[in-house]
Amino acid sequence: LKLMGNGVRAADGDAFVPIWTYYDNLTVEGAELVNGDFAPPGDKDLPHGWRGEINAPLWVHDPGLAASGEHCVKAWHNGRLAQDLKLTKGQTVKIRLKVRGR
């Protein structure tokens, strides 16, 4: 499972400009998910159970932004948050989450 947002090329054509997306209150039915509320801390300034890919996303402590609890994550195309889910063949998986662009 990868949480990411968008990115657009800068005017110079070389760099990406982040378009941030906030994620919170993530639940999974049909597979085990660790820490869908992004609350307890883990390694490298990321929530427990999650890893950053490419560049690190931002782990945000702001009850005003969080849909559940006090934390959410802020990701973009080159700042992804990921977690491996173990799936079972033939098992339906439903993923629900709160997403906000800002």
Coordinates of C-alpha atoms in Angstrom, one line a residue:
L1 CA 0.0 0.0 0.0
K2 CA 1.5 3.3 -1.0
L3 CA 0.2 6.8 -0.1
M4 CA 1.3 9.5 -2.4
G5 CA 0.1 12.7 -4.0
N6 CA 1.0 14.4 -7.2
G7 CA 3.9 16.5 -8.4
V8 CA 4.4 18.8 -11.4
R9 CA 7.6 19.7 -13.2
A10 CA 9.1 23.0 -12.3
A11 CA 9.5 25.7 -15.0
D12 CA 13.2 24.6 -15.5
G13 CA 11.9 21.1 -16.4
D14 CA 14.3 19.3 -14.0
A15 CA 12.8 19.4 -10.5
F16 CA 9.4 18.3 -9.3
V17 CA 7.2 20.7 -7.3
P18 CA 5.3 18.8 -4.6
I19 CA 1.5 18.9 -4.5
W20 CA 0.8 17.7 -0.9
T21 CA -2.0 15.3 0.0
Y22 CA -3.0 14.7 3.7
Y23 CA -4.0 11.2 4.7
D24 CA -5.6 9.9 8.0
N25 CA -8.1 7.5 9.5
L26 CA -7.1 4.6 7.2
T27 CA -8.8 1.3 7.7
V28 CA -8.4 -2.0 5.8
E29 CA -10.9 -4.9 5.8
G30 CA -9.6 -8.2 4.5
A31 CA -5.9 -7.6 5.4
E32 CA -3.9 -6.5 8.4
L33 CA -2.9 -2.9 8.6
V34 CA -0.6 -1.4 11.2
N35 CA -1.4 2.1 12.6
G36 CA -4.0 3.5 10.3
D37 CA -4.3 6.6 12.5
F38 CA -0.6 7.3 12.3
A39 CA -0.4 7.9 16.0
P40 CA 2.5 6.0 17.7
P41 CA 6.0 7.1 16.5
G42 CA 8.2 4.7 14.6
D43 CA 11.6 5.1 13.0
K44 CA 13.0 8.0 11.1
D45 CA 10.3 10.5 12.1
L46 CA 7.6 8.4 10.6
P47 CA 4.6 6.7 12.2
H48 CA 5.1 3.1 13.5
G49 CA 4.6 0.4 10.9
W50 CA 5.2 2.7 7.9
R51 CA 8.2 3.5 5.8
G52 CA 9.1 6.4 3.4
E53 CA 9.9 5.8 -0.2
I54 CA 12.0 8.0 -2.5
N55 CA 12.0 11.0 -0.2
A56 CA 10.3 10.9 3.2
P57 CA 6.8 12.2 3.6
L58 CA 5.9 14.4 6.6
W59 CA 4.4 13.0 9.8
V60 CA 2.2 15.8 11.1
H61 CA 1.1 16.4 14.7
D62 CA -1.8 18.8 14.4
P63 CA -5.2 17.9 16.0
G64 CA -6.8 20.6 13.7
L65 CA -5.7 18.8 10.6
A66 CA -6.1 15.2 11.8
A67 CA -9.4 13.5 10.9
S68 CA -8.8 11.0 13.8
G69 CA -6.6 11.5 16.8
E70 CA -3.8 14.1 16.7
H71 CA -1.7 12.9 13.7
C72 CA -1.9 12.6 10.0
V73 CA 0.6 12.2 7.2
K74 CA 1.4 14.5 4.3
A75 CA 2.7 12.9 1.1
W76 CA 3.4 13.7 -2.5
H77 CA 4.6 12.0 -5.7
N78 CA 8.3 11.8 -4.6
G79 CA 7.5 11.6 -0.8
R80 CA 5.5 8.4 -0.4
L81 CA 4.5 6.5 2.7
A82 CA 4.3 2.7 2.3
Q83 CA 3.3 -0.5 4.2
D84 CA 3.3 -4.1 3.0
L85 CA -0.1 -5.8 3.3
K86 CA -0.4 -9.6 3.2
L87 CA -3.3 -10.5 0.9
T88 CA -5.1 -13.8 0.5
K89 CA -6.1 -15.0 -2.9
G90 CA -9.9 -14.6 -3.4
Q91 CA -10.2 -12.3 -0.3
T92 CA -11.9 -9.0 -1.0
V93 CA -9.9 -6.1 0.5
K94 CA -11.6 -2.7 1.3
I95 CA -9.6 0.3 2.0
R96 CA -11.1 3.5 3.5
L97 CA -9.4 6.7 4.4
K98 CA -9.7 10.4 4.8
V99 CA -7.9 12.4 2.1
R100 CA -7.4 16.1 1.9
G101 CA -5.5 18.3 -0.6
R102 CA -4.2 21.6 0.6

